XYZ file of C-alpha atoms in Angstrom:
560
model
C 10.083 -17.775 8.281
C 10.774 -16.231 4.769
C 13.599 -14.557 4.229
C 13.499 -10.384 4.035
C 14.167 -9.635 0.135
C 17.703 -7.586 -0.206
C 18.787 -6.621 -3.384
C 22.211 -5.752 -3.819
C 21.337 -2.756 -6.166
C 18.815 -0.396 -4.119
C 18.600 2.008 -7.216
C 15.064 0.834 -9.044
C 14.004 -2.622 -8.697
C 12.127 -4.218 -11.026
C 9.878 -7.292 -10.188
C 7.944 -9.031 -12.605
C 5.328 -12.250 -12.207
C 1.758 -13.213 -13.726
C 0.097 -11.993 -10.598
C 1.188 -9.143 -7.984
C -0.039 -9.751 -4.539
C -0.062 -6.139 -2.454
C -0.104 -7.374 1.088
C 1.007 -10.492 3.035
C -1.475 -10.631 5.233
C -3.810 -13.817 5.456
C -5.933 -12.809 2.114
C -2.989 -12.081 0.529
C -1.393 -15.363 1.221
C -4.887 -17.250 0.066
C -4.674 -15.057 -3.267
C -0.870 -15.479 -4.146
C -1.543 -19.582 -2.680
C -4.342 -19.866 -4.864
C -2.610 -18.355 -7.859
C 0.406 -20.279 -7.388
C -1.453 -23.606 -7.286
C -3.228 -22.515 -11.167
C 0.389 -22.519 -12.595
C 0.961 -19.030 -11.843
C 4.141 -16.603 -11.447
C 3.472 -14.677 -8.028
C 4.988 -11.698 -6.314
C 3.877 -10.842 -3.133
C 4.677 -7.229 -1.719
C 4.304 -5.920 1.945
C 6.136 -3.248 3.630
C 6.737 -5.003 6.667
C 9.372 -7.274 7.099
C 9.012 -10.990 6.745
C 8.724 -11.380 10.430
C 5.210 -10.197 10.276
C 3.839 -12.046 7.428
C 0.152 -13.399 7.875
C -0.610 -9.699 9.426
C -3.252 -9.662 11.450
C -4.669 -12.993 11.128
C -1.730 -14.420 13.188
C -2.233 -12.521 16.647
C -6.276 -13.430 16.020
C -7.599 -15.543 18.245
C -8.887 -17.662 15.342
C -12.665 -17.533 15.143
C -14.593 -18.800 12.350
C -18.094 -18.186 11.917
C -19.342 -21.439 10.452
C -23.312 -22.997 9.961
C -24.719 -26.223 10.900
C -21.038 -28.190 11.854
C -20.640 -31.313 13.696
C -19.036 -29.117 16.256
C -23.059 -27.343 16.573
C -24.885 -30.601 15.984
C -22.812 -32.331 19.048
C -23.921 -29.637 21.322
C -27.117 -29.561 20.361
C -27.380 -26.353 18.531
C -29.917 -26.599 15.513
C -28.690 -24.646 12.906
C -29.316 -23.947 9.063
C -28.268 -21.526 6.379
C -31.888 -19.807 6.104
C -31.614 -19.166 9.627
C -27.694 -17.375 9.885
C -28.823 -15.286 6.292
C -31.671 -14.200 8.332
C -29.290 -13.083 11.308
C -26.434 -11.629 9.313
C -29.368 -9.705 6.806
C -31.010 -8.526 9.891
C -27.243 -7.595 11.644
C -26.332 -6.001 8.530
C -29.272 -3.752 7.794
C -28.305 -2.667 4.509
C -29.654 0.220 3.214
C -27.719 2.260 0.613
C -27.425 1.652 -3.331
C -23.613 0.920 -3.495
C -24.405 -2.362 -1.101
C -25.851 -4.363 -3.872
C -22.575 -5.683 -3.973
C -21.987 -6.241 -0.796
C -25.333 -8.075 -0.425
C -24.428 -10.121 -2.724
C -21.392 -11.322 -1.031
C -22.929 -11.943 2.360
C -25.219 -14.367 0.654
C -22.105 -15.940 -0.884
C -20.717 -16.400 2.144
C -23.206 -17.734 4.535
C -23.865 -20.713 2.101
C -19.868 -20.751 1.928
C -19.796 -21.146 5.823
C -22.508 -23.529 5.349
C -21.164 -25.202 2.925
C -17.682 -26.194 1.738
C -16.020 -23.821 4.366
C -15.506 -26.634 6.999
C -14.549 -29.316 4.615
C -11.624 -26.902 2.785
C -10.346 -26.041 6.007
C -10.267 -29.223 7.469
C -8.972 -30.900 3.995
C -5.753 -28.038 4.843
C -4.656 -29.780 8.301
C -7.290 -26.905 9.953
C -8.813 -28.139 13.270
C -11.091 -26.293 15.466
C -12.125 -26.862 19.300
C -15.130 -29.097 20.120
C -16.509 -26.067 22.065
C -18.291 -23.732 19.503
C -18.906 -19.884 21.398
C -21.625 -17.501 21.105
C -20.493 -14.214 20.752
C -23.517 -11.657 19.157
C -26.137 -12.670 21.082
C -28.326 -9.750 20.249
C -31.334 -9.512 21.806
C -33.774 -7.036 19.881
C -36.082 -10.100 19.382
C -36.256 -12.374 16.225
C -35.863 -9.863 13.469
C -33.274 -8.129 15.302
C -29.460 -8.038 15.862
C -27.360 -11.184 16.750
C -26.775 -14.615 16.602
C -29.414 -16.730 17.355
C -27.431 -19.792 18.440
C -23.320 -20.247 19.117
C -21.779 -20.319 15.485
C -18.191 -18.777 16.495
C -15.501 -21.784 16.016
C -12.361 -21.111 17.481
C -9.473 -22.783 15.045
C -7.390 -25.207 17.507
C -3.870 -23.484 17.128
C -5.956 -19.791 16.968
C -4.816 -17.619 14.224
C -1.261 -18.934 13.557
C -2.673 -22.402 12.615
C -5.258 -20.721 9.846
C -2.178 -18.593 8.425
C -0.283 -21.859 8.552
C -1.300 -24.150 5.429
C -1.462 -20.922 2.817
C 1.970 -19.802 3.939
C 3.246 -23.459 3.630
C 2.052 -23.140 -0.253
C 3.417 -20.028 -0.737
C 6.735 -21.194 0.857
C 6.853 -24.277 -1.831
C 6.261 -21.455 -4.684
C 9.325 -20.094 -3.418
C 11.205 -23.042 -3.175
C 10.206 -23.438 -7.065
C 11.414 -19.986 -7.978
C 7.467 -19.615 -8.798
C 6.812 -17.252 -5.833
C 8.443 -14.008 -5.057
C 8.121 -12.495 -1.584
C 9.368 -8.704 -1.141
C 8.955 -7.206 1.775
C 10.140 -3.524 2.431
C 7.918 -3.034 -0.856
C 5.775 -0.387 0.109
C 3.101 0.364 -2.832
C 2.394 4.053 -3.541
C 0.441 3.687 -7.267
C -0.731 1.239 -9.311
C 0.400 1.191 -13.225
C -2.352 1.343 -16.305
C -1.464 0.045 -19.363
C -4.263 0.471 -22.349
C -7.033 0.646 -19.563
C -5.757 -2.373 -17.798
C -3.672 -2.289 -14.436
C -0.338 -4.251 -15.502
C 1.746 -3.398 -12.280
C 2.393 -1.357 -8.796
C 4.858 1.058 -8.224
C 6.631 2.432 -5.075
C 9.291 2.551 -2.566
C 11.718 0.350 -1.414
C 12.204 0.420 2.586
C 15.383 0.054 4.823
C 15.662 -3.176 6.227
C 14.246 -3.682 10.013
C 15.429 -6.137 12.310
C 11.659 -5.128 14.052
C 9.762 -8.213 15.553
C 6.236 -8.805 14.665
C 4.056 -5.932 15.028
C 6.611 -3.136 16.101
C 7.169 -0.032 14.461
C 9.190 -1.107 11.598
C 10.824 2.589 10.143
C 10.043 4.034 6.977
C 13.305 5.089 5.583
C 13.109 4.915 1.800
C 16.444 3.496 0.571
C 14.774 3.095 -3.212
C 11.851 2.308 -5.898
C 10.351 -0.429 -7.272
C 8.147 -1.644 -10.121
C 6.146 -4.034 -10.282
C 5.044 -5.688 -13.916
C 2.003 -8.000 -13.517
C -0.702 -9.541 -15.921
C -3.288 -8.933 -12.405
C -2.862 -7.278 -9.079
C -4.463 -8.032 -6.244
C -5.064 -5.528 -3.188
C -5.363 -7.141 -0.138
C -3.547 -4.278 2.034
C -6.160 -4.557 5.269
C -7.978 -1.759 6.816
C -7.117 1.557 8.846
C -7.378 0.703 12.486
C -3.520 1.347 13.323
C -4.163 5.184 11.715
C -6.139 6.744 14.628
C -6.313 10.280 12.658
C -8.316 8.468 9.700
C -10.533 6.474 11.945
C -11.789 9.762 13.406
C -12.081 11.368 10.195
C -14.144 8.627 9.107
C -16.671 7.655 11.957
C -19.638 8.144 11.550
C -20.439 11.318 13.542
C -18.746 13.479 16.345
C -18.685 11.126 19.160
C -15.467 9.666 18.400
C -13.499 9.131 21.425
C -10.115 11.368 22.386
C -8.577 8.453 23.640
C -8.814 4.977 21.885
C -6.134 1.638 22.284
C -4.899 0.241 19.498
C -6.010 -3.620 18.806
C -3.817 -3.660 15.161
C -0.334 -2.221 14.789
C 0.321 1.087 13.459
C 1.422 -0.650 10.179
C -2.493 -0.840 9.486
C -3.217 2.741 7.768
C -5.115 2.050 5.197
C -2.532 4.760 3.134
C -2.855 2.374 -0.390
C -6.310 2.572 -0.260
C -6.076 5.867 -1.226
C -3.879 5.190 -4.207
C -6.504 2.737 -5.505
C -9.387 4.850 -5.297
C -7.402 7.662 -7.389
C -7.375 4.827 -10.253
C -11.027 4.652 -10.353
C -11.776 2.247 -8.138
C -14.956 2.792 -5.897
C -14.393 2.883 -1.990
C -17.028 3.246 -0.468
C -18.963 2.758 3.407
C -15.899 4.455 4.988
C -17.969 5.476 8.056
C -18.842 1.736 8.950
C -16.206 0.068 10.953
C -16.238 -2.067 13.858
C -14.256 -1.069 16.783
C -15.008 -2.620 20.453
C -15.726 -1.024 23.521
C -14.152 -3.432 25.973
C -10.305 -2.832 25.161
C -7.707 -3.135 28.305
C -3.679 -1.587 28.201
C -1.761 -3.746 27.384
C 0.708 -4.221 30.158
C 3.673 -5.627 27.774
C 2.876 -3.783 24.568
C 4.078 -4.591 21.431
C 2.940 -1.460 19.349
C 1.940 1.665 20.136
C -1.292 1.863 22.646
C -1.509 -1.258 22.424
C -5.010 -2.963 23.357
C -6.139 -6.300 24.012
C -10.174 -6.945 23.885
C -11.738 -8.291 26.312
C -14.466 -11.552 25.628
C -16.744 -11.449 28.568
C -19.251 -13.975 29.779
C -22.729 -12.124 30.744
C -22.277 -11.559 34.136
C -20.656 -8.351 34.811
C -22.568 -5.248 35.398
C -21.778 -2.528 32.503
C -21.691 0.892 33.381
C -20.786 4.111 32.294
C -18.300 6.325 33.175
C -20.461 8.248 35.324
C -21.632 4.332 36.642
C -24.715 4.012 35.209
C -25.645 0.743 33.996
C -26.245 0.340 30.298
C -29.702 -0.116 29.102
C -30.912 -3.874 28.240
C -29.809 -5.522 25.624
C -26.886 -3.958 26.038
C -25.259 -7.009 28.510
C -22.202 -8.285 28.513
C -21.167 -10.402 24.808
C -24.851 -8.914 23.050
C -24.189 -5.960 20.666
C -20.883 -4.553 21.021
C -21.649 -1.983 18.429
C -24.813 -0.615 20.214
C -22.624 -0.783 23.014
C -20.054 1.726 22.042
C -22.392 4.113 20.260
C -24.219 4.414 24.022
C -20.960 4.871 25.372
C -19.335 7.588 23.543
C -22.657 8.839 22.882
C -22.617 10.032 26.982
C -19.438 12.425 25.945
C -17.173 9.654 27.966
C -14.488 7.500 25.325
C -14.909 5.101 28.156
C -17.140 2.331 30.795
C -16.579 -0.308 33.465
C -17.309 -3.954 34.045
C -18.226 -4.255 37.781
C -18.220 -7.799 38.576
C -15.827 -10.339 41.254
C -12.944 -12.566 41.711
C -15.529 -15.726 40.872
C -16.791 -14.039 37.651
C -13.766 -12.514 35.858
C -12.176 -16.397 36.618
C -15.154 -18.365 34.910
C -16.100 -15.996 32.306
C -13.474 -13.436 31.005
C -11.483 -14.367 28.029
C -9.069 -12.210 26.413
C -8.690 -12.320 22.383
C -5.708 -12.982 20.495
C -3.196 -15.719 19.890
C -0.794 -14.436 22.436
C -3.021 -14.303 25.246
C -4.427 -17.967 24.539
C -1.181 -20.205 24.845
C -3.236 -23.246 25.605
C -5.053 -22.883 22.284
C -2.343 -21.536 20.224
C 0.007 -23.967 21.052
C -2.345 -26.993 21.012
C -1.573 -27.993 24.606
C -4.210 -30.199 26.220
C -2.491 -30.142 29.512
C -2.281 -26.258 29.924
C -6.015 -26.492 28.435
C -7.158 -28.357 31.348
C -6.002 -25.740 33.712
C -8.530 -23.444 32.577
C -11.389 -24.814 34.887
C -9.213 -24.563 37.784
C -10.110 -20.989 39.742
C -6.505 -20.855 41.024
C -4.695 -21.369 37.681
C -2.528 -19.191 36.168
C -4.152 -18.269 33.649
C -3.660 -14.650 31.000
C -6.910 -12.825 32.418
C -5.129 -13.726 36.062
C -1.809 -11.914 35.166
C -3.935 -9.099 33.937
C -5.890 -8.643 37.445
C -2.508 -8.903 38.530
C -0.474 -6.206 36.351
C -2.971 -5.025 34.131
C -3.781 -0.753 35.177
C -7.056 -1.227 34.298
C -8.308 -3.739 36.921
C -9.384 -2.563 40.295
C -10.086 -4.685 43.303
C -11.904 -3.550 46.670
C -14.006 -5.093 49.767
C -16.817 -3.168 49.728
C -18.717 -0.890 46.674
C -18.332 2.234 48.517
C -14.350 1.347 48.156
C -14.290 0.040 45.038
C -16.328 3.468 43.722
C -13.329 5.027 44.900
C -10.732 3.385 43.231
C -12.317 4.328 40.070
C -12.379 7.799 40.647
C -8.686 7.827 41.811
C -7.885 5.794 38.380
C -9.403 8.681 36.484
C -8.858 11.108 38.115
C -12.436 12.540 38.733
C -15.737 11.604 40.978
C -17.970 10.869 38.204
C -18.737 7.204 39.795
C -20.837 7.638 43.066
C -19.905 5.188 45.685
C -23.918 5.348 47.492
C -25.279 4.727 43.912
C -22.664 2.115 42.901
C -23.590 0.392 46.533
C -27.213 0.657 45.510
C -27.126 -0.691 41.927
C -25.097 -3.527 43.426
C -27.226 -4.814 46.491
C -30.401 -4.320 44.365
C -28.780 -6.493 41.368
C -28.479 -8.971 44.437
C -31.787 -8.984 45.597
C -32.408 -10.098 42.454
C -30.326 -13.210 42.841
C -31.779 -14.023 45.636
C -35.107 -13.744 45.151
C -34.509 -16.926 42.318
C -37.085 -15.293 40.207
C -36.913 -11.437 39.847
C -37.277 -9.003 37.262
C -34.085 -8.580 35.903
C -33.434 -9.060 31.997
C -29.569 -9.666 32.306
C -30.095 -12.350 35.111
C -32.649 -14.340 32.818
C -29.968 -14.152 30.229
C -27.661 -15.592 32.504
C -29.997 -18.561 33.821
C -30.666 -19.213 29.779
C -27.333 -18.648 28.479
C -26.327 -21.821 31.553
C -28.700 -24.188 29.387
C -25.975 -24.290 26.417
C -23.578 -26.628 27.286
C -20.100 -24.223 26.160
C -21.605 -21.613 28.348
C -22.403 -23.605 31.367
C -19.427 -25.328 31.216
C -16.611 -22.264 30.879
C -18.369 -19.110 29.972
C -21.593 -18.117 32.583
C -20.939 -18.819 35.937
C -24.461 -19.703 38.494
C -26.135 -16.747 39.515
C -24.772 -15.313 42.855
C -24.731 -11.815 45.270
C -21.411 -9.939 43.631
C -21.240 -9.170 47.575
C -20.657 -12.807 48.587
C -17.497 -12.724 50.633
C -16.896 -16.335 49.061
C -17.132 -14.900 45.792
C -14.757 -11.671 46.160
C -13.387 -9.429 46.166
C -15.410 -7.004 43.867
C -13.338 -6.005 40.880
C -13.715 -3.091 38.475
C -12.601 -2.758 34.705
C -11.738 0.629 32.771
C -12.792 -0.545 29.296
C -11.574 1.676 26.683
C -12.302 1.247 22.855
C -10.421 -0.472 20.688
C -10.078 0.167 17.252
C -9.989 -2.813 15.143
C -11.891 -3.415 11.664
C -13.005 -1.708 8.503
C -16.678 -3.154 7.459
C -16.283 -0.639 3.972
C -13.745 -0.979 1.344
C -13.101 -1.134 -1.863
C -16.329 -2.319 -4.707
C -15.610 -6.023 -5.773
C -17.983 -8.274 -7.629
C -18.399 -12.025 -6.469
C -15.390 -12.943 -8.258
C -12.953 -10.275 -6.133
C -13.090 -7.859 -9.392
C -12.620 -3.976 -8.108
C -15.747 -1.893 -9.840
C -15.592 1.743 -10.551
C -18.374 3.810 -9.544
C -20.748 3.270 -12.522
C -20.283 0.002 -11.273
C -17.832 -1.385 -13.957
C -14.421 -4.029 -13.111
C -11.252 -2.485 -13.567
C -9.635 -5.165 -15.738
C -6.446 -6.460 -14.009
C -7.300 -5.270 -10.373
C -8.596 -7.525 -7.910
C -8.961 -6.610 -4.395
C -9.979 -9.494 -1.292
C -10.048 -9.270 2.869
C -10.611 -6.010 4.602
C -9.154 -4.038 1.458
C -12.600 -4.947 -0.235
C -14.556 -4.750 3.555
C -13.856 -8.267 3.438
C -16.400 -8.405 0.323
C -18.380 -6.218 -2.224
C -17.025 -2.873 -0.283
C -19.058 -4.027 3.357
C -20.698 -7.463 3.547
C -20.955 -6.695 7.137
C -23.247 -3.607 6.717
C -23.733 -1.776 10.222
C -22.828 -4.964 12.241
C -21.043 -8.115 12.212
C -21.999 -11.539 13.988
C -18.206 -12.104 14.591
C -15.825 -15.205 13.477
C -16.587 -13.690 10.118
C -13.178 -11.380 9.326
C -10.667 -13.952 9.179
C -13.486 -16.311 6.691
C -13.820 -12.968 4.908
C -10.417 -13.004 4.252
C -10.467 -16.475 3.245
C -13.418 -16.725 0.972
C -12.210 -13.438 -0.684
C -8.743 -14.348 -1.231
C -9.500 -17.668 -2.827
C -11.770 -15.613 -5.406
C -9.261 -13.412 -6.287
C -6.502 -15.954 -6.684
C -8.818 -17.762 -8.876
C -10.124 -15.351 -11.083
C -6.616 -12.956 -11.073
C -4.876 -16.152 -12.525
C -7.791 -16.875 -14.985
C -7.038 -13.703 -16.743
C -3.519 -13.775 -16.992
């Protein structure tokens, strides 16, 4: 772990390199790597201590949306780049002038995941688990929403092992005395020199002893600045700031009540800074937040929420326990998803579903809550297909407040009520929904869409094998008990951000780079100011973040 900078003199620092880096999260660490390895001076500023370098990338769980991999090819999936730029143009549905840009980057990058992505990676030390995941699945038909086949490649080692190689590089620049990291640098301006940005200027913080992800302090101790020949802004996105996330969505159905799935350290404050240079941030009110967020029952930060991955099993309902409308299963549109939800006035649902289900299917995201993965342990892998293993999502049944467990429907309505405090959930129509759902099952045929999702979902060999379990009565003694989920959302990602062109440049709003200023991962909505558009397919922030990065290391040293 890099050391915490401490100056002796805390008066007005002054740093000095080729190429400032604002941010050490995982594009940072690409762009001051990639900067570094052209012959360039780097100095890397973050106002978080060292201890949480490689931001958010490192509690990720590590998914990488690639196209057409071995990985695919072994399990049968057929693939090609015409077919994901058909999904992601179709998820994205842009529609406004400033996402020329931003079009122009998701084109980019599906040939990059196509392309070199897998290669570069894998030339790094980068591995990734045989068993590629389908998250997105859509289903608004072939022009619609969602992945068509599994593309999401979990990294073996999760986030940690992505952050790993680009840190390593870094780490040798500062062995050189080539690379400069300063943390406790928080950046309040930028400097302008002829028309040019030559530097950042701001506050110097106290020093925290604060692990990775706590509250850190903000007690300004001094100033800083920051003399460059480029910067680059790869400060992340806004989901810790709950206050700005509400000013910014989209409409009035933001929830009262939303977890946290970033620290509070992600506020999106230097964004501001930027844009009051001349620098065009833009697609504020597109962000992607989840709906299936759980407490946290050992938080680290402040509400602190973990998201759910589910299988396609469970029933979703509403808070008044109303199931949500088809497509809208289980893993198939999570952003449709939470505009039904808070569009019924309620910031929350449920997953109804038992013992046998949340075992085979749930997954939890994030490095912390995958120690078989993170920590590359075959053994502790293993245990996963074992129903009485002690696995995270079993701890969670176990401790977590939002999981409820019950005999019988009529109970289990009950339990949700008490949990929040009101009778929105009948127990006769829970009861209902439930034993009709069976019938379904039983019949082997039926009319259900969800249950012929299931059945096809089971004829992809990840799925079959650790993410859909067989079709079966949620009444089934031999199955129980029933369990019940509070979901809550989660905030998590900014899909706008600042105007870059394909070579990480920051544009103005007559559409003309800001010579000097560069801008990569979330900061620049992970591309052009929102190469997501409305939607995401998922395994696509953390390559963002790459594919960015390594642009604006490039070009930032090219200039300099």
């Amino acid at each position: 772990m890099p050391p915490e900078n401490r100056d002796a003199d805390h008066g007005s620092q002054k740093v000095a390199a080729d190429v400032v880096v604002v941010g050490a999260g995982l594009s940072g660490l690409v762009a001051a790597a990639t900067a570094y390895a052209a012959g360039k001076t780097v100095a890397v500023l973050d106002q978080e201590p060292g201890a949480s370098v490689g931001g958010q990338a490192h509690w990720s769980f590590g998914g990488l949306f690639m196209v057409n991999t071995p990985e695919q090819q072994r399990l049968g999936v057929r693939d090609s780049t015409e077919l994901a730029l058909s999904d992601w143009l179709a998820s994205a549905a842009f529609d406004r002038s400033v996402d020329q840009q931003a079009r122009e980057w998701a084109e980019a990058y599906v040939h990059f995941a196509s392309g070199e992505k897998r290669s570069w990676l894998r030339s790094l030390g980068v591995g990734f688990f045989p068993l590629v995941q389908w998250a997105e699945r859509g289903g608004y038909g072939p022009q619609g929403h969602g992945n068509t086949v599994p593309r999401f490649h979990v990294t073996w080692g999760t986030g940690p092992a992505l952050v790993e190689p680009f840190l390593a590089k870094v780490l040798e620049g500062v062995d050189t005395g080539r690379v400069g990291l300063h943390f406790r640098h928080r950046a309040l301006s930028l400097t302008t020199t002829a028309g040019r940005v030559t530097g950042v200027s701001g506050d110097v913080l106290q020093p925290s002893t604060a692990v990775r992800g706590q509250a850190s302090g903000r007690v300004v101790i001094g100033s800083f600045e920051a003399r460059a020949g480029a910067v680059v802004v790869t400060t992340g996105g806004i989901g810790g700031n709950h206050a700005q996330v509400r000013r910014q969505w989209p409409d009035d159905t933001a929830p009262d009540y939303m977890l946290s799935g970033v620290p509070a350290s992600v506020d999106g404050e230097f964004l501001s800074a930027v844009e009051s240079s001349g620098a065009a941030l833009v697609n504020g009110d597109r962000m992607w937040h989840y709906p299936e967020g759980i407490h946290n029952y050992d938080p680290v930060w402040p509400k602190h929420g973990i998201r759910i991955l589910p299988g396609p099993s469970s029933l979703w309902l509403d808070a008044e326990g109303h199931q949500l409308p088809a497509p809208l299963f289980p893993g198939f549109d999570s952003q449709g998803a939470l505009r039904h939800i808070v569009g019924s006035g309620h910031g929350y649902s449920w997953f109804v579903l038992n013992r046998t289900i949340a075992l085979k299917e749930l997954a939890l995201s994030g490095s912390e809550q995958n120690p078989d993965l993170t920590g590359k342990d075959f053994r502790l892998l293993a245990t996963r297909l074992r129903p009485d293993s002690d696995a995270p999502i079993q701890r969670f049944m176990d401790k977590g407040v939002d999981f409820l467990q019950a005999a019988t429907p009529m109970e289990l309505a009950s339990r949700m009520n008490h949990l929040t405090g009101s009778s929105l959930v009948d127990g006769d129509g829970l009861d209902s929904l439930i034993r009709a759902r069976d019938s379904q099952v039983a019949s082997r045929l039926g009319k259900d869409p969800q249950l012929s999702a299931i059945r096809a979902s089971r004829r992809f060999a990840t799925d079959k094998l650790m993410r859909a379990a067989r079709p079966h009565r949620l009444t089934d003694p031999a199955h129980g008990p029933l369990i019940a989920i509070r979901l809550s959302v989660l905030t998590r990602k900014s899909l706008g951000g600042l105007t870059t062109d394909l070579r990480s440049r920051v544009l103005d709003d007559e559409g003309n780079n800001i010579p000097g200023l560069y801008a990569a991962g979330e900061a620049a909505g992970f591309g052009g100011g929102g190469m997501h558009g409305y939607r995401a397919l998922e395994g696509t922030f953390l390559g963002g973040c790459l594919f960015t990065g390594r642009a604006a290391g490039r070009d930032a040293a090219a200039s300099v």
